[in-house]
Coordinates of C-alpha atoms and ligand atoms in Angstrom, one line a residue:
Chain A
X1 CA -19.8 -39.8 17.6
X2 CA -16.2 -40.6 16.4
X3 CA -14.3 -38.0 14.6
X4 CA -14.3 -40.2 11.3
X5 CA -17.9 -40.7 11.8
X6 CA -18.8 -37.3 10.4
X7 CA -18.6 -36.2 7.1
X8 CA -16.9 -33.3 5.6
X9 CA -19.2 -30.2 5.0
X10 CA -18.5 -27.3 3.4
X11 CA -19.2 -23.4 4.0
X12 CA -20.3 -21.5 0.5
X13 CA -18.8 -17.9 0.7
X14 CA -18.8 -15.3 -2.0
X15 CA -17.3 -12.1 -2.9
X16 CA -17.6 -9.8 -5.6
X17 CA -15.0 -7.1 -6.2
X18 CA -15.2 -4.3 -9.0
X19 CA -12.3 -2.8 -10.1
X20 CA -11.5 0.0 -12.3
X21 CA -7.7 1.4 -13.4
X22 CA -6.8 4.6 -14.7
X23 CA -4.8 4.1 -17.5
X24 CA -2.4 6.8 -17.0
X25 CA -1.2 8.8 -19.8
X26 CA 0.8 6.2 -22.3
X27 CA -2.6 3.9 -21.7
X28 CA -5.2 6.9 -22.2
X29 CA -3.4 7.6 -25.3
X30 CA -3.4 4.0 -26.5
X31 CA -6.9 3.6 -25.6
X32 CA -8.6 6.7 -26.7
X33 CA -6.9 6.3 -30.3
X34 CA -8.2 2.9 -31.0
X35 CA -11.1 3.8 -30.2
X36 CA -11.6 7.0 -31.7
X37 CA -9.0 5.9 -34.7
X38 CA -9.0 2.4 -34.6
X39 CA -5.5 3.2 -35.3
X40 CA -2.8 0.9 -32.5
X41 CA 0.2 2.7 -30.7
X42 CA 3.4 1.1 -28.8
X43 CA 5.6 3.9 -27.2
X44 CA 9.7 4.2 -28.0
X45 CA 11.9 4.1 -25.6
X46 CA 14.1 7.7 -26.1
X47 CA 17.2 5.8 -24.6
X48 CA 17.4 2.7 -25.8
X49 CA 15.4 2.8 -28.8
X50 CA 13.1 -0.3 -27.8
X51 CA 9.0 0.0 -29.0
X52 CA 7.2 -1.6 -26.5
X53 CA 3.7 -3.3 -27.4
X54 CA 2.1 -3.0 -25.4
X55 CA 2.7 0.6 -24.2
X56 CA 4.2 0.9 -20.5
X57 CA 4.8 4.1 -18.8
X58 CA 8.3 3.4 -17.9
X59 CA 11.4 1.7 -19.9
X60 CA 12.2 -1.3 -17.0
X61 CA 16.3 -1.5 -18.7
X62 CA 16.8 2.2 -18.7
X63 CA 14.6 3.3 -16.0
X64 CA 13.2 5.9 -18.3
X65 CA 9.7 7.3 -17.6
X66 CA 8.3 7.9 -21.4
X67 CA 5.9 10.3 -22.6
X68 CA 3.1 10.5 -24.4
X69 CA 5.1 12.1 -27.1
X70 CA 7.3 8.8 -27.4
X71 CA 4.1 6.8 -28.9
X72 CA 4.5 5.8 -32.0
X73 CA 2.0 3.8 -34.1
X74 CA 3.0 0.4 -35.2
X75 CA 1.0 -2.5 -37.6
X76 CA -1.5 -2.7 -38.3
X77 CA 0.1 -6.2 -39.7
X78 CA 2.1 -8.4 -37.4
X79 CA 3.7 -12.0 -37.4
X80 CA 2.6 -14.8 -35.4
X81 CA 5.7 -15.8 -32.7
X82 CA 3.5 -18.9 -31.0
X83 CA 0.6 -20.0 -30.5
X84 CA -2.3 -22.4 -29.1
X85 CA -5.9 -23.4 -29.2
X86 CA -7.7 -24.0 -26.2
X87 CA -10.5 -26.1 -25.6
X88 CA -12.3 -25.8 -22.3
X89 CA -13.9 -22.6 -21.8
X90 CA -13.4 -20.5 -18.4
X91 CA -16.9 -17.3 -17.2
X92 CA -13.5 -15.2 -17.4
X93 CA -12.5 -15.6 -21.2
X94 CA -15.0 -13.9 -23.6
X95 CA -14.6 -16.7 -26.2
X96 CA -16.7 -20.2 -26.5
X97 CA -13.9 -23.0 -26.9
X98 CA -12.3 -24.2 -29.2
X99 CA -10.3 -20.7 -29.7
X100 CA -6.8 -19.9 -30.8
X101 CA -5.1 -17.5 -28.9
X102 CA -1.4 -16.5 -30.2
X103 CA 1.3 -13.4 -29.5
X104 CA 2.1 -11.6 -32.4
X105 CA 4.5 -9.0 -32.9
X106 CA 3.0 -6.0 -34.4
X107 CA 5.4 -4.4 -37.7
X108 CA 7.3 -1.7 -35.9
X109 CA 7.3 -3.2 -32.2
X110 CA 9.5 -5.1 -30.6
X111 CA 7.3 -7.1 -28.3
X112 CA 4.5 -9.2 -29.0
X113 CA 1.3 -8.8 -27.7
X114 CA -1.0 -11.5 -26.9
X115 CA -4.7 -11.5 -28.7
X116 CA -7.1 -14.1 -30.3
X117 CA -7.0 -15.6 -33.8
X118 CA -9.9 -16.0 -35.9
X119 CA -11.4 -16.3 -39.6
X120 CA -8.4 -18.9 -40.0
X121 CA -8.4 -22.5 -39.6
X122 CA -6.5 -24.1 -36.8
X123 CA -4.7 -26.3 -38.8
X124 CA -3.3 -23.2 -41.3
X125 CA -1.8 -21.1 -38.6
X126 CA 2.0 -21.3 -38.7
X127 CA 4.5 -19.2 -36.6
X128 CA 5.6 -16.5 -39.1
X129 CA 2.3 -16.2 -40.3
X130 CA 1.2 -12.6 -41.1
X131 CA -1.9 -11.1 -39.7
X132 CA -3.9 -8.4 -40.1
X133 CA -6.5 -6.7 -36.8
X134 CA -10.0 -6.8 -37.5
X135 CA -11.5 -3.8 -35.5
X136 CA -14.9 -3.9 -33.7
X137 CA -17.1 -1.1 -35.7
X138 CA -18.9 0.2 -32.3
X139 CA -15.7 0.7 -29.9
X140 CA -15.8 0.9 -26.2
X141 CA -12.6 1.9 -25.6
X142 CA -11.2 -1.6 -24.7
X143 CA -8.6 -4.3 -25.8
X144 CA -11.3 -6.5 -27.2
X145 CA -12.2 -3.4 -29.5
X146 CA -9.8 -5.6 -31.8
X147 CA -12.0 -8.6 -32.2
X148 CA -8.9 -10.6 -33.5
X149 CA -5.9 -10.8 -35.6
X150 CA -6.8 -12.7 -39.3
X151 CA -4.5 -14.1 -42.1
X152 CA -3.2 -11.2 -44.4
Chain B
X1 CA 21.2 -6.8 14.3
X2 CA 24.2 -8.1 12.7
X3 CA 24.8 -5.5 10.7
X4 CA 23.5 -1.7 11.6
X5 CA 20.7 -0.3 9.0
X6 CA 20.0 3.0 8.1
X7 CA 17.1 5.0 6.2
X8 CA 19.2 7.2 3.9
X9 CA 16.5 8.6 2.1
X10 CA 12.7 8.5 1.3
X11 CA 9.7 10.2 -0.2
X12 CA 6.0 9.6 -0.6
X13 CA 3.2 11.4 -3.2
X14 CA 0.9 13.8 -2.2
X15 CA -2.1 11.6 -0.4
X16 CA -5.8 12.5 -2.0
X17 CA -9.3 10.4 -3.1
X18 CA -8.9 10.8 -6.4
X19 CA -5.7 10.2 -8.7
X20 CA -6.8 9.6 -11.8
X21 CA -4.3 11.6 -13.4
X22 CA -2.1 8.7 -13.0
X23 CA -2.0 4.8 -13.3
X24 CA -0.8 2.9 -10.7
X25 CA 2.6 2.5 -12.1
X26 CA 3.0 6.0 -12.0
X27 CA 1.9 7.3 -9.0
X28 CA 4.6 4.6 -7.5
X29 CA 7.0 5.6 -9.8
X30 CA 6.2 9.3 -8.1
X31 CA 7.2 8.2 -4.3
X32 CA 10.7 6.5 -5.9
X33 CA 11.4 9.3 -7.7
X34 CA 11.1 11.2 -4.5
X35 CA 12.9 8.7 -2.4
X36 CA 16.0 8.3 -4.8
X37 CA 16.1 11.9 -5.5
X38 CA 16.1 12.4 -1.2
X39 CA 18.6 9.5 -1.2
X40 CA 20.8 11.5 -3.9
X41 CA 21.0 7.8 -5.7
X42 CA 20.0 6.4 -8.8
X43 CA 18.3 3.4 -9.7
X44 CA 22.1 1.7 -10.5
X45 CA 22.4 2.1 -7.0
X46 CA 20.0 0.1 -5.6
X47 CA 20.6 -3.8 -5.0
X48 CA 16.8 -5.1 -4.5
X49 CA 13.2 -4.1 -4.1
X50 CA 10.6 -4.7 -1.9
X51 CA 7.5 -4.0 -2.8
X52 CA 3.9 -4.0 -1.0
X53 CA 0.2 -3.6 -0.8
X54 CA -2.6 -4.5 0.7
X55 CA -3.5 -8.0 -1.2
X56 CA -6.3 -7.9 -4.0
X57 CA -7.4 -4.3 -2.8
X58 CA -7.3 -3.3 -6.3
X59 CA -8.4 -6.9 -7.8
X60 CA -4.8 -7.4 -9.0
X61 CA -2.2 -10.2 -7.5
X62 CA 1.3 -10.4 -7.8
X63 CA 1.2 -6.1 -8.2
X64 CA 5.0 -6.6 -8.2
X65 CA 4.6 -7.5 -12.2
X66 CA 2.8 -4.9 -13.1
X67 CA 5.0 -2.5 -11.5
X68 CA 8.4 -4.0 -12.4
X69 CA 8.8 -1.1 -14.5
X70 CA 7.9 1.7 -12.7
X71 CA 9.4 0.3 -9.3
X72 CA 12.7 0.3 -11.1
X73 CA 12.7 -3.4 -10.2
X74 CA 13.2 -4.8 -13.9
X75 CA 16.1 -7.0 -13.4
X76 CA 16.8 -7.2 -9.9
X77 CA 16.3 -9.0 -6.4
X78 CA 13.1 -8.3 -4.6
X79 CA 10.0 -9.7 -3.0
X80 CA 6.2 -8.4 -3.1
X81 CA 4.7 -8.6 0.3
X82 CA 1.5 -8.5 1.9
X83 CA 0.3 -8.3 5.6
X84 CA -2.5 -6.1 5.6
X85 CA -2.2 -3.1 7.3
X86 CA 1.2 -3.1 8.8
X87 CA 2.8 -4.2 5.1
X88 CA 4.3 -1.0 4.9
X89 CA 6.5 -1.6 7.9
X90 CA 6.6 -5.4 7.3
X91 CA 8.2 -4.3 4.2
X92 CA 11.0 -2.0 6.0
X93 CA 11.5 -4.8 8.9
X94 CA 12.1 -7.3 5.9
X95 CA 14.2 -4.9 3.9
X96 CA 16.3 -4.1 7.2
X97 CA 16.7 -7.6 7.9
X98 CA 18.4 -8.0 4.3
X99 CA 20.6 -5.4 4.7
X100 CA 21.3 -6.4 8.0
X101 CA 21.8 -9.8 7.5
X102 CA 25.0 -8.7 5.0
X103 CA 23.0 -9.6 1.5
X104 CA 22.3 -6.7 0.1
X105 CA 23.9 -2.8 1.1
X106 CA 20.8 -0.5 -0.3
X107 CA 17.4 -1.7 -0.9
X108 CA 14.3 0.1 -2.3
X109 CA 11.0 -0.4 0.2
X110 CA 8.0 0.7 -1.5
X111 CA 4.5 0.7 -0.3
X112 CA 1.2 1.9 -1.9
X113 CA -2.5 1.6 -2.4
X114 CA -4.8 3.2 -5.0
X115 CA -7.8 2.6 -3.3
X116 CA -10.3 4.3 -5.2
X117 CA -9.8 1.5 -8.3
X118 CA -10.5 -1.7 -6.0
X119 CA -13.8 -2.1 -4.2
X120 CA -11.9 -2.4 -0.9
X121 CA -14.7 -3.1 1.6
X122 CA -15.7 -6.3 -0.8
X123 CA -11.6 -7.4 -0.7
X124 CA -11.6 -6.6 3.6
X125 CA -14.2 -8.9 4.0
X126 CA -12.0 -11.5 2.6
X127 CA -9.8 -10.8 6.0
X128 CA -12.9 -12.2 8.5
X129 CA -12.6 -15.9 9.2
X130 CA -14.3 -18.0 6.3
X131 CA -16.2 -20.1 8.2
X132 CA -17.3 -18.1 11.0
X133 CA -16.9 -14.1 10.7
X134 CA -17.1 -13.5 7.3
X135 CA -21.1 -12.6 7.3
X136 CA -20.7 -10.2 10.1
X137 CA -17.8 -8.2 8.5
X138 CA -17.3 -5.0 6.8
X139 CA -14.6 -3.2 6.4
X140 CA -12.6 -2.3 9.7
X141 CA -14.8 -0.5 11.6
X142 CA -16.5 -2.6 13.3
X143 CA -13.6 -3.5 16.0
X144 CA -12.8 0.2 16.3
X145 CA -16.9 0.3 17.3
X146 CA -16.9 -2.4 19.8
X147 CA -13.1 -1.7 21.0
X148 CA -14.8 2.5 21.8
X149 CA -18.2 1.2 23.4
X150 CA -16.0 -1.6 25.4
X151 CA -13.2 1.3 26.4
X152 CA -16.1 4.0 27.6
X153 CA -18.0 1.3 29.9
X154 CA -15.1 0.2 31.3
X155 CA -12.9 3.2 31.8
X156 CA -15.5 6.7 31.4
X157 CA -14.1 8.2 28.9
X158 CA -16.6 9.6 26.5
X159 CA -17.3 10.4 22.8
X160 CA -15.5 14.0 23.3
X161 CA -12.2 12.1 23.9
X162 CA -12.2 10.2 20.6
X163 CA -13.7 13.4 19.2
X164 CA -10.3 15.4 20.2
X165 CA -8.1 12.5 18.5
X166 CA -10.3 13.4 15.3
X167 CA -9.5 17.1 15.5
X168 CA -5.9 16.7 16.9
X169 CA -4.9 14.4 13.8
X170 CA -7.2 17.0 11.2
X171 CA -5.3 19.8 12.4
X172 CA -2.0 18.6 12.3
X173 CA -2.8 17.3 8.7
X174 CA -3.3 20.5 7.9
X175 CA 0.2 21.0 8.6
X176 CA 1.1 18.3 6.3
X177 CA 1.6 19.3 2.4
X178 CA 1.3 15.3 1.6
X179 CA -1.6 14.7 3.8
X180 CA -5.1 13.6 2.9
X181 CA -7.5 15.1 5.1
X182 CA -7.0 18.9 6.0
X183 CA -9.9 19.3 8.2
X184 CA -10.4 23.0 9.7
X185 CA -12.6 20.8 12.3
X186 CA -13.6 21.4 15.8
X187 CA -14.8 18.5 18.4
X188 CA -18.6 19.8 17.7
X189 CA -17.7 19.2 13.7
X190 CA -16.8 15.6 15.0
X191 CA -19.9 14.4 17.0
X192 CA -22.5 15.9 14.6
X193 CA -20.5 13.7 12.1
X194 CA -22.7 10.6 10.4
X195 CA -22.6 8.2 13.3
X196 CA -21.0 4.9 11.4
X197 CA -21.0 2.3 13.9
X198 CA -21.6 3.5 17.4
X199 CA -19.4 4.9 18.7
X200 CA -17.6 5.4 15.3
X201 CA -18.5 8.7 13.6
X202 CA -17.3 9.7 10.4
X203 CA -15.3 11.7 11.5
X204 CA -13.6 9.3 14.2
X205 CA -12.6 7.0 10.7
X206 CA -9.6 7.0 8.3
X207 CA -10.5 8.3 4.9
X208 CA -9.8 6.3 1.5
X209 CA -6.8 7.7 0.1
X210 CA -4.3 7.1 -3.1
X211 CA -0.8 7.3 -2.5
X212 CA 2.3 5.9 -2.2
X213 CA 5.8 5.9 -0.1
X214 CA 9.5 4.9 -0.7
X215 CA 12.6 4.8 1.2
X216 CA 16.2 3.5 0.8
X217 CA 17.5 1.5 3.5
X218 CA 21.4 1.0 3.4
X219 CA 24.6 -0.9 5.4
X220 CA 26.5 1.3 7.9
X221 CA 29.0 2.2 5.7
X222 CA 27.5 3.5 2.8
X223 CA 24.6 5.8 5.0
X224 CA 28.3 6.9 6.8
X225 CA 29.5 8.0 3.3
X226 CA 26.0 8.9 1.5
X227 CA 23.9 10.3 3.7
X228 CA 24.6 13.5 5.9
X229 CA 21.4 12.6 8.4
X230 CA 20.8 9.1 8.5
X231 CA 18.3 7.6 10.7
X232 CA 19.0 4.3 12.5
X233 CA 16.6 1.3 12.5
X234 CA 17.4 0.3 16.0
X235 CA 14.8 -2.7 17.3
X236 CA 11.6 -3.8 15.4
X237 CA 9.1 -6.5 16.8
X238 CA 6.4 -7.9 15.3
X239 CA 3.6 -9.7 17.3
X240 CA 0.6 -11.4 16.4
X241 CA -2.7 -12.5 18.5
X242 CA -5.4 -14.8 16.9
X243 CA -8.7 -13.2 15.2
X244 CA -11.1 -14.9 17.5
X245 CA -9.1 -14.0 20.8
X246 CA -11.0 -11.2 21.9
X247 CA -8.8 -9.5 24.5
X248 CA -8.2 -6.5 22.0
X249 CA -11.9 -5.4 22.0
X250 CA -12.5 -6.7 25.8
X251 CA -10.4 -3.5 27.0
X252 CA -10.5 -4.5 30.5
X253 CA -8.8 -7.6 30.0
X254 CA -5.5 -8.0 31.3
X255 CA -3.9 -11.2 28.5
X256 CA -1.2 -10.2 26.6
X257 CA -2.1 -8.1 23.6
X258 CA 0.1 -7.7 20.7
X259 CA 1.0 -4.4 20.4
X260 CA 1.6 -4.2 24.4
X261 CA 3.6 -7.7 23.3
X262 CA 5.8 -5.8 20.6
X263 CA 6.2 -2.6 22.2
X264 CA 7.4 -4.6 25.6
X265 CA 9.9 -6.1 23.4
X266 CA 11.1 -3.3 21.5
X267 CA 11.8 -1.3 25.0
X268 CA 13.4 -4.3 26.6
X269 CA 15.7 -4.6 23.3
X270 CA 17.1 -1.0 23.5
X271 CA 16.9 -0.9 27.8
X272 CA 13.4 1.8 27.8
X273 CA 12.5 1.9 30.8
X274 CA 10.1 5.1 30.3
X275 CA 9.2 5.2 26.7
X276 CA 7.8 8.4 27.1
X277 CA 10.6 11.1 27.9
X278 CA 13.0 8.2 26.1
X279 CA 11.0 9.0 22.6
X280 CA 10.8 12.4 21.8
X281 CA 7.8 11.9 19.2
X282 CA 5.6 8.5 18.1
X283 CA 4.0 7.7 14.7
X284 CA 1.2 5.1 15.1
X285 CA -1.1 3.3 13.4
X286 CA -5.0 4.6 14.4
X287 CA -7.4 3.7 11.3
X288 CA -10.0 5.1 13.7
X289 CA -9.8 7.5 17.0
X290 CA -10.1 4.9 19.9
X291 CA -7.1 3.0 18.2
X292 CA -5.0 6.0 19.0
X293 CA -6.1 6.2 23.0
X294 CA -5.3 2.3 23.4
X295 CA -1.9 2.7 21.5
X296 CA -1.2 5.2 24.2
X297 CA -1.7 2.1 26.9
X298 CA -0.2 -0.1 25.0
X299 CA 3.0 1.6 24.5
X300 CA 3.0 2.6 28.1
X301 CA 3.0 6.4 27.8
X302 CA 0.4 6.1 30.7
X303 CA -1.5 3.6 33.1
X304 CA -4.2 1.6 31.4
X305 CA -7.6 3.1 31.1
X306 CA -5.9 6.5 31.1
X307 CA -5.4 7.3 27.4
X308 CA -8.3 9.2 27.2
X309 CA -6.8 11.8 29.7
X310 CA -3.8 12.2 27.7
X311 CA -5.8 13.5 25.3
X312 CA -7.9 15.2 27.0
X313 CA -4.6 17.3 28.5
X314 CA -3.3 18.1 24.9
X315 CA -0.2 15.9 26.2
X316 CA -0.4 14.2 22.5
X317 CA -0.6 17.3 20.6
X318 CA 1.9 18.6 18.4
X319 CA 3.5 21.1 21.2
X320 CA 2.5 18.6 23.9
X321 CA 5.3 16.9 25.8
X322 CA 4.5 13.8 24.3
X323 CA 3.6 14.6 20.6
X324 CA 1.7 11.9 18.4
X325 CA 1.0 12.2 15.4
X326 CA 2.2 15.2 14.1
X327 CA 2.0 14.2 10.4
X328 CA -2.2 14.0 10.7
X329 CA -1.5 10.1 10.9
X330 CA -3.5 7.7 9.1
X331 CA -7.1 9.0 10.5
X332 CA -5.7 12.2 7.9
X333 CA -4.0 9.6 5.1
X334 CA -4.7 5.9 4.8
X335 CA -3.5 4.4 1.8
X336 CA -3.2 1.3 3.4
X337 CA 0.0 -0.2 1.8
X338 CA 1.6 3.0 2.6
X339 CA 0.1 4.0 5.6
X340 CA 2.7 1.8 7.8
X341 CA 5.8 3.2 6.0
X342 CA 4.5 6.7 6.2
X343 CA 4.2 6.1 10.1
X344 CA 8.3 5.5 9.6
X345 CA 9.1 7.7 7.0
X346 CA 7.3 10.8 8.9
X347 CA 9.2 9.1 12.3
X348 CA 12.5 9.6 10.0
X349 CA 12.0 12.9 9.2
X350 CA 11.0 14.1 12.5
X351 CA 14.8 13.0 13.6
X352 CA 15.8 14.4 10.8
X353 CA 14.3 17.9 11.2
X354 CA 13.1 17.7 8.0
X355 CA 9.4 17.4 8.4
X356 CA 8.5 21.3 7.4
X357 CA 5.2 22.6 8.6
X358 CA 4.3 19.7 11.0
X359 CA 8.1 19.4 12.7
X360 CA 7.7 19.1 16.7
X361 CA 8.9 21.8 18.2
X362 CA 11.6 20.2 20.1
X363 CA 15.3 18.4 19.5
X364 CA 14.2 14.7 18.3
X365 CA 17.1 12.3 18.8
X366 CA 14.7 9.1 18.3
X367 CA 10.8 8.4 17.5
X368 CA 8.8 4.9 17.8
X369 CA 6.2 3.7 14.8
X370 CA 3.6 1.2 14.5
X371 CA 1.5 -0.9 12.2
X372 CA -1.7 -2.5 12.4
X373 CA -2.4 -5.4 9.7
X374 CA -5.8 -7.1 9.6
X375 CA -7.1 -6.8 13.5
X376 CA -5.0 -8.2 15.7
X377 CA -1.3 -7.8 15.0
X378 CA 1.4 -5.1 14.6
X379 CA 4.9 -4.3 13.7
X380 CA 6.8 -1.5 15.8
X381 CA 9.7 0.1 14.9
X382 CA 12.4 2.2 16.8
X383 CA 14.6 5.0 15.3
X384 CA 17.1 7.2 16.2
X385 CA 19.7 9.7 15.1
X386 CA 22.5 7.8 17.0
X387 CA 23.7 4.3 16.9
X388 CA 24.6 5.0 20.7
X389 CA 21.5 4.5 22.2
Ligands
LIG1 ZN1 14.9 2.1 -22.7

């Protein structure tokens, strides 16, 4: 048998990892008041003033470690900075296409996070726009306890 | 070298199963705390960061962005890198060779794993050959296993000598305030242990830890200035042999092996011709207790097929004349992207005198540390207080 006699075959493999990641204090914090609150915190940076959304355990410019004390709540409302609608769907994405995901910058932050868009029609959604969370009513203590951001 | 490198400084976090007081970001941000504080620097002192872990142990990639925070690397130079096992002194060799190489005067190594958030036996199995090992593998163990049943048939040694490695590195751990496992053990604690994977006990393997290490590596000038007990990054080697070449488990054969490879290098490098009154104490890599008896060969401390007696003598032990692992080692503490730079760190303080409860009791002028990444390669590093040597 020549070499490009034979055909290419393939070897099917498979691994599953599980994962799970302590949140640490800022992220405890964040997550525990949605949840319990439905209420969304960012955390101040002491030193340079900076709300970061979302919440980090250290200021990366100042080299700061905050605390939990620094949190501060921001929004609800935000402004759309950019945006996009997708329209394949991936297993790892928890929405059916077509979708709009966008960034938004909650009132009070100063970074945007990124989150999905819904109740709205693609062809309304303008960068500026203001939006408005609309919380899951049975929260797990998760990100996608906000369902999505809406038009104020 | 080019240029001559020194650790000025370092730290690590307190080793343990469970960390869920912290996020990853923070328990880093603990070890270069530590390290900065030991370095007497601050962040604005530091040129680049190197960062490591073992790849996808946790299910996250590219860790560097997640921690670019907390690593104090917001902003500046630095690389993430990954080789397994040895990344910890992958990362040190790397971070020495930009320093050395004139680029960069102090640079930030870090090295961690939180192993308890990744399911790490899943991610290892990802290390066996694709198309040919992968069903047969799980976790590490399973070369220790055949590398201990391959060592007793061909040299007698039996499962009391890896039993004493297990108490030997238990007891010193208890020693250790940073260390994971501080085992009141004796051998019979060992071989009543759960066998594993004959001959692997429970007891003969490395636990899961969380934890994390840091040091500062700096130009001559600046440790000359900075630092009142620098220690010296004389020669590191790193040698690799292929997965499927089995010399490594086959103890009896006689085809070059890496760490023999590396170790043969280092010594040749720096003019060793008996590594073991030239070192006065070695930190190596031994995920599980048979590791440690071949290390012994390998490094030359004694004939081949006579680790075992070594041990057997207490030469190895703390007091012994040739004292390894006195930190506990990584069958005490294996957070495996730490575990490497720990083996250096713990070197470094040893020279430095600063190592507290688990200090030999002897002058220490230089020390040699390995790694192991995946199965079948390893980096070795040389230190010493002098840049005579
Ligand atoms: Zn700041």
């Amino acid at each position: 048998m020549t070499d490009n006699a034979l055909w290419p075959f393939e070897v099917e493999q498979h691994i599953t990892a599980m994962s799970k990641y302590y949140a640490g204090k800022i992220g405890s914090r964040f997550y525990i008041t949605l949840r319990d609150e439905g209420k969304i915190m960012a955390v101040k940076c002491p030193r340079c003033g900076k709300v970061y959304m979302p919440p980090r355990e250290t200021c990366g410019p100042c080299f700061y470690n905050m605390k939990v004390d620094d949190m501060v709540e921001v929004g609800p409302e935000g402004v759309v900075e950019t945006f996009t609608q997708v329209h394949y769907n991936e297993p790892v994405i928890p929405r059916e296409a077509p979708f709009v995901y966008a960034v938004i910058k909650l009132d009070g932050a100063d970074t945007g996070i990124t989150h999905y868009l819904g109740d709205v029609d693609y062809e309304n959604i303008s960068i500026g726009m203001k939006v408005t969370p609309v919380l899951e009513n049975e929260r797990q203590g998760n990100i996608l306890d906000i369902k999505h951001f809406k038009p104020v | 070298m080019k240029r001559n490198v020194a650790i000025v400084g370092g730290g690590q976090t307190h080793h343990a199963a469970r960390r869920q007081d912290v996020s990853q970001p923070e328990m880093v941000n603990e070890a270069v705390l530590a390290a900065l504080k030991d370095a007497n620097m601050t962040m604005d002192d530091i040129d680049a960061v190197l960062l490591g872990n073992m790849e996808f142990f946790e299910g996250q990639h590219m860790t560097d962005c997640w921690l670019a925070d907390s690593t104090g690397a917001f902003g500046k130079p630095g690389l993430k890198i990954t080789t397994g096992g040895t990344v910890g002194a992958t990362i040190i060799a790397a971070g020495a060779h930009h320093v050395a190489s004139g680029l960069f005067d102090r640079v930030l190594c870090i090295g961690f794993e939180k192993q308890e958030e990744g399911d790490t036996n899943a991610i290892l199995s990802g290390v066996a050959h694709p198309l040919f090992g992968r069903s047969m593998a799980g976790a590490a163990m399973g070369f220790f296993a055949m590398l201990g049943s391959s060592y007793m048939a061909n040299f007698g040694a039996t499962e009391e000598h890896s039993a004493m490695v297990a108490v030997k590195a238990r007891q010193n751990a208890r020693k250790n305030e940073y260390a994971h496992l501080k085992l009141n053990i004796k051998i019979e604690d060992v071989m009543n242990s759960r066998m594993l994977a004959y001959p692997i006990r429970m007891l003969d393997m490395c636990p899961a830890s969380n934890g994390a290490c840091a040091m500062v590596l700096a130009d001559e000038k600046t440790a000359k200035d900075r630092c009142k007990k620098p220690v010296w990054l004389r020669a590191m080697e790193t040698a690799h042999n292929e997965q499927f070449v089995l010399e490594w488990r086959d103890t009896s054969s006689t085809a070059p092996k890496f760490s023999d490879v590396a170790a043969t290098r280092v010594y040749k490098k720096l003019g060793v011709k008996d590594p073991a009154s030239y070192y006065d104490v070695f930190e190596i890599y031994e995920p599980a207790t048979w590791a440690e008896i071949l290390w012994y060969e390998d490094l030359h401390l004694c004939k081949k097929g006579e680790g075992f007696k070594l041990i057997e003598k207490g030469i190895t032990e703390i007091d012994g004349s040739i004292p390894v692992n006195p930190s506990g080692g990584v069958l005490s503490t294996n957070c495996i992207g730490a575990s490497a730079m720990l083996r250096i760190w713990e070197a470094a303080l040893q020279i430095r005198g600063d190592a507290g409860g688990h200090q030999v009791p002897r002058d220490v002028h230089r020390a040699l540390a390995t790694g192991y990444g995946g199965t079948c390669w390893t980096v070795v590093t040389s230190l010493s207080d002098s840049l005579e040597d």
